[in-house]
mmCIF file of C-alpha atoms and ligand atoms in Angstrom:
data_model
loop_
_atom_site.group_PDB
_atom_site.id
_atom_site.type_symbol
_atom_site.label_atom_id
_atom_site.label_comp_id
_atom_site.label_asym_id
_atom_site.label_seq_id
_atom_site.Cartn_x
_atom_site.Cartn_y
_atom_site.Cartn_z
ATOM 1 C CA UNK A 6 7.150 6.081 -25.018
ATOM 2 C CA UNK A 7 4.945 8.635 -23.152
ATOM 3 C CA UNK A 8 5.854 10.278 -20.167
ATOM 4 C CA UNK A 9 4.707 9.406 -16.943
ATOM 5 C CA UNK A 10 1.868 12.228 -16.040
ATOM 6 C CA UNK A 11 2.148 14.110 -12.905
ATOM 7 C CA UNK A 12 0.206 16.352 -11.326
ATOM 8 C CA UNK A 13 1.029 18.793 -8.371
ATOM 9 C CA UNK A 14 -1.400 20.369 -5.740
ATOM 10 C CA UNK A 15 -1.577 23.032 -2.906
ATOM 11 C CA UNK A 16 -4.566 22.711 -0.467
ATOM 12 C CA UNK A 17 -3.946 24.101 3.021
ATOM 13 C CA UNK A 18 -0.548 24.799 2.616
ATOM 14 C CA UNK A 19 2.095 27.903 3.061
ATOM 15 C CA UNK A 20 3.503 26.946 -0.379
ATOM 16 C CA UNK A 21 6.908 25.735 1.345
ATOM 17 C CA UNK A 22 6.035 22.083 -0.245
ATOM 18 C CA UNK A 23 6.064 23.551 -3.760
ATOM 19 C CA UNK A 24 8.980 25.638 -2.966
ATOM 20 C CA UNK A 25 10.681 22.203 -1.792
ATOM 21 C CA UNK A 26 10.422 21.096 -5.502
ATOM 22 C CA UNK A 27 11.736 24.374 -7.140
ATOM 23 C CA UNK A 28 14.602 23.551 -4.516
ATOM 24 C CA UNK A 29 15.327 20.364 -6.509
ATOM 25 C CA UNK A 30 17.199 23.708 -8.725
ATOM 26 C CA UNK A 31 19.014 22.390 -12.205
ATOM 27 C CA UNK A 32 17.257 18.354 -11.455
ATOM 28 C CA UNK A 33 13.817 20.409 -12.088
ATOM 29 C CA UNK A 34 15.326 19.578 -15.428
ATOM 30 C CA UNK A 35 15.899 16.194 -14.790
ATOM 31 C CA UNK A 36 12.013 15.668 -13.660
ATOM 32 C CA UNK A 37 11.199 17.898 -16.412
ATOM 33 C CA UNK A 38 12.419 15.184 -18.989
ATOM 34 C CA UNK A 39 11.269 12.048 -17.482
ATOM 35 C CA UNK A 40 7.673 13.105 -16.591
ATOM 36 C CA UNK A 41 5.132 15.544 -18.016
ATOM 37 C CA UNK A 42 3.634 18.094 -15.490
ATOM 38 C CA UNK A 43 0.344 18.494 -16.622
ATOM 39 C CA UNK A 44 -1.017 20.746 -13.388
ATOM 40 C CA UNK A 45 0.509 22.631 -10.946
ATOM 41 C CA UNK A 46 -1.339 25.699 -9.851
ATOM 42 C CA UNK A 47 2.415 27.667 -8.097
ATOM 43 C CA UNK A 48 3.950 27.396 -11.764
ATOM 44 C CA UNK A 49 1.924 26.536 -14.455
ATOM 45 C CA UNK A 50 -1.297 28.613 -15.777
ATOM 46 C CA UNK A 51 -3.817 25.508 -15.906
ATOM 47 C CA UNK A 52 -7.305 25.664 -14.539
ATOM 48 C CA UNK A 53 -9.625 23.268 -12.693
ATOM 49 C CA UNK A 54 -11.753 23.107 -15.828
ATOM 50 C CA UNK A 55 -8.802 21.263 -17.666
ATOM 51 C CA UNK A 56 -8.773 18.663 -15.051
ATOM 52 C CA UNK A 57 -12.231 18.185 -15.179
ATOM 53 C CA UNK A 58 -11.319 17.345 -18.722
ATOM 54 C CA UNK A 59 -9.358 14.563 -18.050
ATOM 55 C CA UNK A 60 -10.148 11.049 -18.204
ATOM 56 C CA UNK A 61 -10.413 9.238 -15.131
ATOM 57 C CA UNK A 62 -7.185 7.636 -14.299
ATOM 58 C CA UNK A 63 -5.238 9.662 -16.923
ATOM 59 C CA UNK A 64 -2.652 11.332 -14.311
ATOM 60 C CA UNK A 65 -0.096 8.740 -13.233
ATOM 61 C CA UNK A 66 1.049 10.423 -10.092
ATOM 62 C CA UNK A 67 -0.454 13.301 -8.126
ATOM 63 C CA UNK A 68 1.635 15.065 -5.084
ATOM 64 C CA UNK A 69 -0.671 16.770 -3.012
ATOM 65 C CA UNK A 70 0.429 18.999 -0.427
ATOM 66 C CA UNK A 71 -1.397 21.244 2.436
ATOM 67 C CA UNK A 72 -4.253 19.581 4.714
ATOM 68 C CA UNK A 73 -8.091 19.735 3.877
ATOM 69 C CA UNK A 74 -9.589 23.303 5.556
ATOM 70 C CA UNK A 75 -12.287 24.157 3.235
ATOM 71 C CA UNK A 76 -14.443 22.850 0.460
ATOM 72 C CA UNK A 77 -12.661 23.701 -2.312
ATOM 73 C CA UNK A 78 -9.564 22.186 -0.875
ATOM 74 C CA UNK A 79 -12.514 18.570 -0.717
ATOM 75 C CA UNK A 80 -13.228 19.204 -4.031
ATOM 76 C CA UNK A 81 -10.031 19.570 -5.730
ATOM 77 C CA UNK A 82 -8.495 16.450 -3.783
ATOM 78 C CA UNK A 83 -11.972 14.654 -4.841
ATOM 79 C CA UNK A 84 -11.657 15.582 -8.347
ATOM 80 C CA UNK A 85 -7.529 14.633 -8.418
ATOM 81 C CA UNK A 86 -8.031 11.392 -6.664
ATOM 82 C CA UNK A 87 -10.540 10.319 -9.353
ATOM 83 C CA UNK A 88 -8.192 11.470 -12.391
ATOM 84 C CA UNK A 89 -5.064 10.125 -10.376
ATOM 85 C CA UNK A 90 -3.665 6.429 -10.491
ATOM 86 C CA UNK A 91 -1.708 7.098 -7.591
ATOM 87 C CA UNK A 92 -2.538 10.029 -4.873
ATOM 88 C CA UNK A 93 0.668 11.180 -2.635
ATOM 89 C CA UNK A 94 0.337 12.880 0.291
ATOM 90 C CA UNK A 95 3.286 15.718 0.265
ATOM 91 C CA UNK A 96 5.061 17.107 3.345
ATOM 92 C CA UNK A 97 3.419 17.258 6.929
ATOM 93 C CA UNK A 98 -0.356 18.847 6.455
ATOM 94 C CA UNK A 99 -1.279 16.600 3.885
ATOM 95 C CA UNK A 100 0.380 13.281 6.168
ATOM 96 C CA UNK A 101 -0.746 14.813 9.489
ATOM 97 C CA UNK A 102 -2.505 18.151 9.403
ATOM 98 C CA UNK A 103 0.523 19.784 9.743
ATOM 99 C CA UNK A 104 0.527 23.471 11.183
ATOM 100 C CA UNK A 105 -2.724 24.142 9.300
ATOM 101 C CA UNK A 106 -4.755 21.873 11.692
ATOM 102 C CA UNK A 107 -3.386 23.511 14.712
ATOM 103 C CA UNK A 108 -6.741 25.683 14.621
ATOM 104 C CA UNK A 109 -8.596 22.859 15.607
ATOM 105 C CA UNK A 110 -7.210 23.211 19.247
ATOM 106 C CA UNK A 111 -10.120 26.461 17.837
ATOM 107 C CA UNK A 112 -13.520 25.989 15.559
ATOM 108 C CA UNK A 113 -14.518 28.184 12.554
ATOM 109 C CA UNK A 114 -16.725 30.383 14.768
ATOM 110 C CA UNK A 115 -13.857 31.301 17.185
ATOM 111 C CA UNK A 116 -11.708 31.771 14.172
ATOM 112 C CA UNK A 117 -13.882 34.004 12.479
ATOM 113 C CA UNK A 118 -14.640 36.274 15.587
ATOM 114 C CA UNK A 119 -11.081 36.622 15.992
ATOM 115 C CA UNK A 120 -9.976 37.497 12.321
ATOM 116 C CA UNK A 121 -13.224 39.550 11.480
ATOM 117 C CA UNK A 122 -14.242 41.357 14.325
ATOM 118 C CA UNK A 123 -11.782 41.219 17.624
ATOM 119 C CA UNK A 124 -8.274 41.789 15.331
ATOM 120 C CA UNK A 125 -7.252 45.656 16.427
ATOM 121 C CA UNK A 126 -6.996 45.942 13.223
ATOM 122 C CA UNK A 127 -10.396 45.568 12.039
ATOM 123 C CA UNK A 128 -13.303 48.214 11.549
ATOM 124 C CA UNK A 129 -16.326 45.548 11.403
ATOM 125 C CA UNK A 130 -19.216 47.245 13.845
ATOM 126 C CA UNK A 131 -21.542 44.928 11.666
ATOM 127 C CA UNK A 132 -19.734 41.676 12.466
ATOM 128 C CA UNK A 133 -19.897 41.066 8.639
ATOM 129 C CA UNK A 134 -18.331 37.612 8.279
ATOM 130 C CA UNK A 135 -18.016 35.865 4.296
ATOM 131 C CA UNK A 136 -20.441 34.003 3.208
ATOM 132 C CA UNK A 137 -20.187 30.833 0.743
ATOM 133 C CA UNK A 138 -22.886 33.186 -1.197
ATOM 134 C CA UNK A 139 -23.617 36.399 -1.899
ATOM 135 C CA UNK A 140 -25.023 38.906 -4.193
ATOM 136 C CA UNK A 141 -23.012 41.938 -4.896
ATOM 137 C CA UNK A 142 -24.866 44.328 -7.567
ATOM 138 C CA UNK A 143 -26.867 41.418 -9.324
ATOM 139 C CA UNK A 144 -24.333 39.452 -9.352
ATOM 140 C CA UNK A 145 -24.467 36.092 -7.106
ATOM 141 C CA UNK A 146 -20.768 35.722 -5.700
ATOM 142 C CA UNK A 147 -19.650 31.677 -4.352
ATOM 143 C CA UNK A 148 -16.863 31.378 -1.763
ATOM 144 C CA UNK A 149 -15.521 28.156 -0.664
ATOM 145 C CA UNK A 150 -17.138 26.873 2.462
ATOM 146 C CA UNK A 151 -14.554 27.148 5.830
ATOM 147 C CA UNK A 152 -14.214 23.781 7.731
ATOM 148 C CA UNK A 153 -14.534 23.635 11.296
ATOM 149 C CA UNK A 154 -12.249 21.062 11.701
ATOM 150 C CA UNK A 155 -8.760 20.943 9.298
ATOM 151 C CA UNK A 156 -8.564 17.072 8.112
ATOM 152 C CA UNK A 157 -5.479 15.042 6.277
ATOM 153 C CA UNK A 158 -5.825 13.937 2.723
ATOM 154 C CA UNK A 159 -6.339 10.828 3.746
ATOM 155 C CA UNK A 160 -9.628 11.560 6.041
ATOM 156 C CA UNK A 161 -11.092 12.484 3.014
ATOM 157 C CA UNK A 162 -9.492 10.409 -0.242
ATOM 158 C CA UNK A 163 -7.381 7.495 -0.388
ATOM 159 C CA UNK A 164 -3.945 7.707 -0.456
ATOM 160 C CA UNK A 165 -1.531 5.712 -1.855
ATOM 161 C CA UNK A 166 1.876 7.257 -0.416
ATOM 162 C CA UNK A 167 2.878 9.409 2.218
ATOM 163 C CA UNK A 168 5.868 11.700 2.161
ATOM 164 C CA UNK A 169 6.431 13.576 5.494
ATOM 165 C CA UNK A 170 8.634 16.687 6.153
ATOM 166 C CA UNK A 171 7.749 20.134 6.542
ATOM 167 C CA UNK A 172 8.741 20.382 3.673
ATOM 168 C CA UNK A 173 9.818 17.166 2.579
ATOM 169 C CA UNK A 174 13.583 17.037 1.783
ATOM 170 C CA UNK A 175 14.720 17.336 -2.132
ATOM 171 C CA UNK A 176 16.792 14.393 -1.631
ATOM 172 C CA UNK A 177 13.787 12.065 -1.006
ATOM 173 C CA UNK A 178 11.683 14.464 -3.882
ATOM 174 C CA UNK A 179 14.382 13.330 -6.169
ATOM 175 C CA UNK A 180 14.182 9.341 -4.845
ATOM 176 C CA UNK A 181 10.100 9.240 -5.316
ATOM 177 C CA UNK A 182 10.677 10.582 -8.391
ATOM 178 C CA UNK A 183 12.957 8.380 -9.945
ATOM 179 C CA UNK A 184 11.329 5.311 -7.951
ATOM 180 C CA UNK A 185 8.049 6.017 -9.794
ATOM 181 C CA UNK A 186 9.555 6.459 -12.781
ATOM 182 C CA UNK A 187 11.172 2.946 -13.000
ATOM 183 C CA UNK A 188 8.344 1.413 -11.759
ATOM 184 C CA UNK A 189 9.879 0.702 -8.182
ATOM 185 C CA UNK A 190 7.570 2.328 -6.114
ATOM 186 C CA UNK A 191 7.251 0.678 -2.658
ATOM 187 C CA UNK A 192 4.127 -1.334 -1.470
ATOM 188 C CA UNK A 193 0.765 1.119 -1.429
ATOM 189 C CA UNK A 194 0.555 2.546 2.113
ATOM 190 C CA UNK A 195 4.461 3.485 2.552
ATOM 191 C CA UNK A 196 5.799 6.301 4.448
ATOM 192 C CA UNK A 197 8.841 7.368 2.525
ATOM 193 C CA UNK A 198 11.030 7.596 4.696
ATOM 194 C CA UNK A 199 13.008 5.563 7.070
ATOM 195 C CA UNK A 200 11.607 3.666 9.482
ATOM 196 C CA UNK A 201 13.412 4.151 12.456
ATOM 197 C CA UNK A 202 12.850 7.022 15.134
ATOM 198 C CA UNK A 203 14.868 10.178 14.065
ATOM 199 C CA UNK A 204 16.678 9.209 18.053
ATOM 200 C CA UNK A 205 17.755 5.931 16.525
ATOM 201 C CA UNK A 206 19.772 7.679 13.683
ATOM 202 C CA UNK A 207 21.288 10.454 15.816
ATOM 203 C CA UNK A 208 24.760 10.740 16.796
ATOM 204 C CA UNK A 209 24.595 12.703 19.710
ATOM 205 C CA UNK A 210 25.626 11.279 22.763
ATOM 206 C CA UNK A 211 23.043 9.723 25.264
ATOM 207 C CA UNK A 212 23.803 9.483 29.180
ATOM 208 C CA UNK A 213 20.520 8.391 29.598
ATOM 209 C CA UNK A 214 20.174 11.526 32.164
ATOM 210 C CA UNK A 215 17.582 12.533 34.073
ATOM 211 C CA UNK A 216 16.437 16.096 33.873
ATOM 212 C CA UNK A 217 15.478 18.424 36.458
ATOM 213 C CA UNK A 218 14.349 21.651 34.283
ATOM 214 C CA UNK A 219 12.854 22.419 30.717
ATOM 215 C CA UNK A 220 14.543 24.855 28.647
ATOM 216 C CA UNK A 221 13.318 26.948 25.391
ATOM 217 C CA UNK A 222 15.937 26.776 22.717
ATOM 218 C CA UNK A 223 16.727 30.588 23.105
ATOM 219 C CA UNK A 224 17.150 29.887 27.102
ATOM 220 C CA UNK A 225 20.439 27.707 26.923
ATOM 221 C CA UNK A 226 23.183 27.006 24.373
ATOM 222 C CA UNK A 227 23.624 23.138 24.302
ATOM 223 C CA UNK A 228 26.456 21.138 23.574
ATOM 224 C CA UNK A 229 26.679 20.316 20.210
ATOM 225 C CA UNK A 230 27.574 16.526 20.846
ATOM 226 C CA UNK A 231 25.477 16.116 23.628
ATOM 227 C CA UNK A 232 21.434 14.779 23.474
ATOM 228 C CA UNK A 233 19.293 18.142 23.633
ATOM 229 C CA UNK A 234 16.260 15.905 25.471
ATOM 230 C CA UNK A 235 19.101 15.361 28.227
ATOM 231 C CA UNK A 236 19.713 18.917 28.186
ATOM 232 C CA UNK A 237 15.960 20.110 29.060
ATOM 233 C CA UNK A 238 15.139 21.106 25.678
ATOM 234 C CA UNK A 239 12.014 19.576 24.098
ATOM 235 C CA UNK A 240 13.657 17.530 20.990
ATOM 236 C CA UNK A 241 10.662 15.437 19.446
ATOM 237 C CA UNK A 242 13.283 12.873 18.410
ATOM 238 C CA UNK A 243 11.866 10.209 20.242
ATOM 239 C CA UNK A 244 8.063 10.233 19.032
ATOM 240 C CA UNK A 245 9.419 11.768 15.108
ATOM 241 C CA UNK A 246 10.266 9.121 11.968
ATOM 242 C CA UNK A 247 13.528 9.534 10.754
ATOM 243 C CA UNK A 248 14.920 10.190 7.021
ATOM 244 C CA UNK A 249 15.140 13.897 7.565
ATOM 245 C CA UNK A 250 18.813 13.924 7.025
ATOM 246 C CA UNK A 251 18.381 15.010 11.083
ATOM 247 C CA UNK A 252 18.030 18.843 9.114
ATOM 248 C CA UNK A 253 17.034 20.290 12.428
ATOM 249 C CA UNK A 254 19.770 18.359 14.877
ATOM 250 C CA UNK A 255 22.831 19.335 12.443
ATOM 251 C CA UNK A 256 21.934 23.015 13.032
ATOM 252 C CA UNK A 257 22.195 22.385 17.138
ATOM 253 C CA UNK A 258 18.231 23.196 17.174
ATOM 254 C CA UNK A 259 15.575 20.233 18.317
ATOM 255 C CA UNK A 260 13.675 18.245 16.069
ATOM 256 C CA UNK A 261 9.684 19.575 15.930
ATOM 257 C CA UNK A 262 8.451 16.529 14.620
ATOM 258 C CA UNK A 263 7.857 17.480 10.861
ATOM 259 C CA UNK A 264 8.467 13.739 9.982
ATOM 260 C CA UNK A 265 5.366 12.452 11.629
ATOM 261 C CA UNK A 266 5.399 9.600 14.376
ATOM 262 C CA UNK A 267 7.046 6.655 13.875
ATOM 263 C CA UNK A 268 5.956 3.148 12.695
ATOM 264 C CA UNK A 269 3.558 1.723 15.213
ATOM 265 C CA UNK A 270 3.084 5.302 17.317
ATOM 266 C CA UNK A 271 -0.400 6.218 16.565
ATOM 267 C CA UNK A 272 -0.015 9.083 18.588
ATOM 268 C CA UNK A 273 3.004 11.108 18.329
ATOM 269 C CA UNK A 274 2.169 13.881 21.244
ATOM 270 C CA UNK A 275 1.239 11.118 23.253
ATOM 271 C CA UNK A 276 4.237 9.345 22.795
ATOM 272 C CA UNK A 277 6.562 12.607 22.933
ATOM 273 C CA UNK A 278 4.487 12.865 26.523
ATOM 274 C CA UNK A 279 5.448 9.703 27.737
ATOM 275 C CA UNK A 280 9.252 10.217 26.265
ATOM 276 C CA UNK A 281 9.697 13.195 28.254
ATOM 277 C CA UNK A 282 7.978 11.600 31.366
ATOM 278 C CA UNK A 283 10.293 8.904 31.264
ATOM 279 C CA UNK A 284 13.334 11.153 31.595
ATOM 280 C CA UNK A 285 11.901 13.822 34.496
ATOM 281 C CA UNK A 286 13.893 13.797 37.602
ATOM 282 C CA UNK A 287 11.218 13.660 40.348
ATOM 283 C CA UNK A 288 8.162 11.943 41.715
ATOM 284 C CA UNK A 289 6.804 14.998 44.036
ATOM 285 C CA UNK A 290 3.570 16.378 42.670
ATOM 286 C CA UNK A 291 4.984 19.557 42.859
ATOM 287 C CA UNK A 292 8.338 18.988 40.869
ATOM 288 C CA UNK A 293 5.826 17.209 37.967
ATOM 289 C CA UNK A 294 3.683 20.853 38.258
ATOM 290 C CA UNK A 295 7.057 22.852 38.194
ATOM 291 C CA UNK A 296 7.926 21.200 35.153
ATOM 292 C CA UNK A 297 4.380 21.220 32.928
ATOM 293 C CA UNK A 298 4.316 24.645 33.603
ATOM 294 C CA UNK A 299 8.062 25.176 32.060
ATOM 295 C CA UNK A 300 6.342 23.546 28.834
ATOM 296 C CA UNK A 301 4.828 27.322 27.874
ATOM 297 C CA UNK A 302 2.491 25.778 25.029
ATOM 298 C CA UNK A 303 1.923 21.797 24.964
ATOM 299 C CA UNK A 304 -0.415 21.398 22.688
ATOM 300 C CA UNK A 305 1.663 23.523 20.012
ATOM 301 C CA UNK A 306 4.846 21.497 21.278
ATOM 302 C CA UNK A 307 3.286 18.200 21.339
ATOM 303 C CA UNK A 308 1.089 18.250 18.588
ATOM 304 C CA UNK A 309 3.030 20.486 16.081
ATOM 305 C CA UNK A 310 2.406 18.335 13.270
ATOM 306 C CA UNK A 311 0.319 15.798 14.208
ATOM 307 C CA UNK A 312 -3.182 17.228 16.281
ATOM 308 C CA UNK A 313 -6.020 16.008 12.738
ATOM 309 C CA UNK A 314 -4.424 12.842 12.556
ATOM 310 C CA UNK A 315 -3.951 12.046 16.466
ATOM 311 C CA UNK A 316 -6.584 10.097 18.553
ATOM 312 C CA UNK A 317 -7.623 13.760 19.803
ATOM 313 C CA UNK A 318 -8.182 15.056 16.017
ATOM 314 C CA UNK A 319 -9.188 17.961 17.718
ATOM 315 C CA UNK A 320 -10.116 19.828 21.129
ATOM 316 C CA UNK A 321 -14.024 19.211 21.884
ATOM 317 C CA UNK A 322 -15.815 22.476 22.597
ATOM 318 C CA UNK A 323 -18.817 23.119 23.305
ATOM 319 C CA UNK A 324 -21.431 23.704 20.433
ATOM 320 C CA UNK A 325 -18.435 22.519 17.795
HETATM 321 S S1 SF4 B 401 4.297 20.756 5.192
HETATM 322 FE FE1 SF4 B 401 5.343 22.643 5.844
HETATM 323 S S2 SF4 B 401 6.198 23.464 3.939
HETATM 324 FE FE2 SF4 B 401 4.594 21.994 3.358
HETATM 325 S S3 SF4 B 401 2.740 23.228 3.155
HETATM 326 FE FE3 SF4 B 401 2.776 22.423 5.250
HETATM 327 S S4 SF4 B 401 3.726 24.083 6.444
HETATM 328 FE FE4 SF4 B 401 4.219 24.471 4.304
HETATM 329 S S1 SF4 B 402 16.185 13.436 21.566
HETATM 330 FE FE1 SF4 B 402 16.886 14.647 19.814
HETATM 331 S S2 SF4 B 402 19.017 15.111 20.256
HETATM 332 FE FE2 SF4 B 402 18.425 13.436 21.611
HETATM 333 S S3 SF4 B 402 19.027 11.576 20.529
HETATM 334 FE FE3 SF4 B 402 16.878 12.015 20.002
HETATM 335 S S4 SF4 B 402 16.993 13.197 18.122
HETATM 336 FE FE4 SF4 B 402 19.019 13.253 19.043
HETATM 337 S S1 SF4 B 403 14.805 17.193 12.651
HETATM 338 FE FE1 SF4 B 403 12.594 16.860 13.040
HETATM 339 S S2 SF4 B 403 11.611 18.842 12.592
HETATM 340 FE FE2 SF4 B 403 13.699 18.895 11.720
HETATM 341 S S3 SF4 B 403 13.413 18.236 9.596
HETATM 342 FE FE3 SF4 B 403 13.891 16.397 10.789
HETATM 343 S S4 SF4 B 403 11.894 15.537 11.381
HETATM 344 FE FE4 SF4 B 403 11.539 17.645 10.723
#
């Protein structure tokens, strides 16, 4: 019998996703025999033309990591989705954004200003910024075109499944994979993951304590068995989906959020917000100033993972 055909994808992404499969080590093996890669830019030498090539529908499973930031990154998960029977969305900027679509707390122009003309580092008297085309000695160059806004695979394709995690852990690499390849692949639209809050698997002890003071993670050294939210430090625990293996909590460190918000949240800064609220010692409009301004960045904090596919999607500026 044939093998299932799988294709995998980079977009917007730091590569850590693909890395997350190589991690899989000796089971690479294992995937190796029960499916057929048939694209996968980080390891194997095929083109785009060769997935033009394909029929429609001919690639049984595509996992597509990194969020949407410029054309090309449209057009490849355009061209995928059409030759894919089912389209995954890998690790936290394909689900959410992910760290990618922090820039759209910024818009291209901004972005370009800074990288092309305000860096120290530059030497660009001209302001000379790329262009999607040029001509350089008779020849007509093409460069993708840069998105103002970063958007999740899903804002611009359907998706079938969702697999959170920056990256997403081997252990649930290895489940999809054998999942798909028995045909027990959840109902279309799963997260998979768990679906509790990452607080509702954690061990550490809860006082429910209130907290007078916000710490940074290099500012204290917490107690192991204790909560780190009830400690001051921002742990996204309470607003994150579980299933991580709690890979942040185990090292004494708080969770980011890399596991996107939990069933029903629709807004996981929004709920982290109101988690943290809900703990703060104090009612004086001072003591709730005191303690925003111990939060040093909030939309970074808050919306780590999460800003393209929150109800803000992005910050409004003017002319954007
Ligand atoms: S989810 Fe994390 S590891 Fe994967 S591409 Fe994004 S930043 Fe990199
Ligand atoms: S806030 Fe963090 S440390 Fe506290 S219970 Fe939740 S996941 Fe655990
Ligand atoms: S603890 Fe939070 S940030 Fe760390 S891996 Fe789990 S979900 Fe991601």
């Amino acid at each position: 019998m044939a093998k299932p055909k799988v294709a995998l994808y980079w977009a917007a992404s730091c590569g850590g996703c693909d890395v997350a499969v190589l991690d899989t080590n000796e089971k690479i093996l294992d995937i190796a025999n029960i499916v057929d890669i048939v694209f996968w830019p980080i390891a194997i030498d095929f083109k785009y033309h060769h997935v033009e090539a394909m029929e429609d529908g001919s690639i049984d499973l595509c996992l597509f990591n990194g969020a949407i930031r410029t054309s090309e990154h449209e057009r490849i998960a355009k061209l995928l989705r059409a030759k894919s029977k089912v389209m995954v969305a890998f690790g936290a900027c394909a689900c959410f954004g992910g760290i990618p679509a922090l820039a759209n707390f910024t818009n291209r122009a901004e972005i370009f200003a800074r990288a092309y003309v305000e860096a120290p580092s530059n030497a660009n008297t001209n302001s000379t910024f790329p262009q999607t085309l040029s001509s350089v000695n008779g020849h007509k160059l093409e460069l993708p075109e840069f998105f103002d806004t970063v958007l999740t695979l899903a804002q611009v394709v359907d998706v079938e499944y969702f697999i959170p995690g920056c990256p997403p852990p081997v252990d649930i690499i290895l489940k999809v994979v054998e999942l798909f390849a028995t045909g027990q692949m959840p109902p279309v639209g799963a997260v998979i993951a768990s679906d509790k809050t990452l607080c509702d698997e954690c061990e550490r002890i809860k006082e429910d304590k209130k907290i007078t003071k916000i710490y940074r993670p290099h500012e204290i050294i917490p107690d192991p068995k204790k909560c780190l939210l009830e400690q001051g430090i921002i742990c996204c625990g309470p607003a994150t989906r579980g299933g991580c293996g709690q890979r942040c909590i185990q090292a004494n460190m708080p969770c980011r959020g890399c596991f996107g918000p939990p069933p029903g949240i629709i807004d996981q800064g929004a709920k982290l917000v109101s988690a943290i609220a809900s703990i703060y010692q104090g009612n004086e409009e001072k003591e709730i100033a005191k303690m925003v301004a111990e939060v040093l960045d909030p939309a970074g904090t808050f919306y780590r993972f999460g800003l393209a596919d929150s109800m803000l999607k992005r910050k409004r500026l003017q002319h954007s």
